[in-house]
C-alpha positions in Angstrom: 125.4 93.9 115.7 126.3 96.9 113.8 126.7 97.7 110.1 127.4 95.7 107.3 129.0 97.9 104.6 128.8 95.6 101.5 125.0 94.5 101.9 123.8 98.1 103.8 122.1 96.2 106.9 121.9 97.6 110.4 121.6 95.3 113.0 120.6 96.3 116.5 122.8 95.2 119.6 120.7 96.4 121.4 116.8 97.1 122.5 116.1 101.0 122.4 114.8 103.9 120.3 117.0 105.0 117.6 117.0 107.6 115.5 117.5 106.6 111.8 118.4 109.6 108.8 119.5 109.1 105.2 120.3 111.9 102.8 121.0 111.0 98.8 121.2 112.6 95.6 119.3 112.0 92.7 119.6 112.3 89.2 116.4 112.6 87.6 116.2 113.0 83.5 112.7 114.1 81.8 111.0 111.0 80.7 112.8 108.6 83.3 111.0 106.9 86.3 110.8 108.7 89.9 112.8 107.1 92.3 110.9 105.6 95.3 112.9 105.0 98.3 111.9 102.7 101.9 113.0 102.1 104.9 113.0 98.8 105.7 112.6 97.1 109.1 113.2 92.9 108.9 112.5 93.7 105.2 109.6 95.0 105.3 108.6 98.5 104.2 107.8 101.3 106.3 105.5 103.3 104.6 106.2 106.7 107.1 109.7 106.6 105.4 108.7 107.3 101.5 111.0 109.0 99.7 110.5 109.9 96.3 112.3 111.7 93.9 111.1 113.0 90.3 111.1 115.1 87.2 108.4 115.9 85.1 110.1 118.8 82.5 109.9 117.8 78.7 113.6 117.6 78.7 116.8 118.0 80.5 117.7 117.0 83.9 117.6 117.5 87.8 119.6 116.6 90.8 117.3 116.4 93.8 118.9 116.2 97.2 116.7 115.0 100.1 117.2 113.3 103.3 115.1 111.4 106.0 114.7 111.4 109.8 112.3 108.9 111.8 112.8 107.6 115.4 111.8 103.6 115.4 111.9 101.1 118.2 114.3 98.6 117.6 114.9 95.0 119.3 117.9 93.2 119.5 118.8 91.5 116.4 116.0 93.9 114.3 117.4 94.6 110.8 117.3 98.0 108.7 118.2 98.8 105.2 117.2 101.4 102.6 115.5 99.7 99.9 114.7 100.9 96.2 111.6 99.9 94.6 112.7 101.1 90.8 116.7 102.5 90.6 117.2 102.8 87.3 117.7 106.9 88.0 121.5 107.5 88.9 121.5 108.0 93.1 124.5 108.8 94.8 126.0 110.4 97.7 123.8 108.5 99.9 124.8 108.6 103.6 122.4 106.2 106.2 122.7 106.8 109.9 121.7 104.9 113.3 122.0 106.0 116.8 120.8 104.5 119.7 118.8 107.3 121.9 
């Protein structure tokens, strides 16, 4: 149970509600693809935890900031990760955080 760094995965020790935030940046350049962010659970999406990130100008470039909160029930041996559906925009910074309530 716990975190594993190199892959991103939380694994619950423990039944309980937890309370699970993320914050990133995000470098979006005009003409590049939005970046479109999940929260997984056993590897499957959770559509409540969309993040998306985009620029629309004609030219130039912005750096987005945005961050995540959700409270999920989690059994024993459940799985989290943050999962990008299209990451070729530049994110960084991004910090991921579990607590059991």
């Amino acid at each position: 149970a716990g975190f594993d760094l190199p892959s991103g995965v939380f694994t619950a020790g423990h039944p309980g509600t937890y309370q699970v935030t993320w914050s990133l940046v995000a470098d979006d350049k005009a003409g590049g693809p939005s970046v479109r962010i999940f929260l997984r659970k056993n590897s499957i999406q959770i559509p409540e935890s969309h993040h998306v990130s985009s620029y629309t100008g004609s030219s130039g470039l912005v750096y987005n900031q945005g961050s995540r909160t959700l409270l999920l029930h989690l059994d024993q041996g459940d799985t989290l990760d943050l999962f990008c559906t299209d990451c070729r925009t530049t994110i960084w910074h991004i910090t991921l955080c579990v607590s059991l309530m």
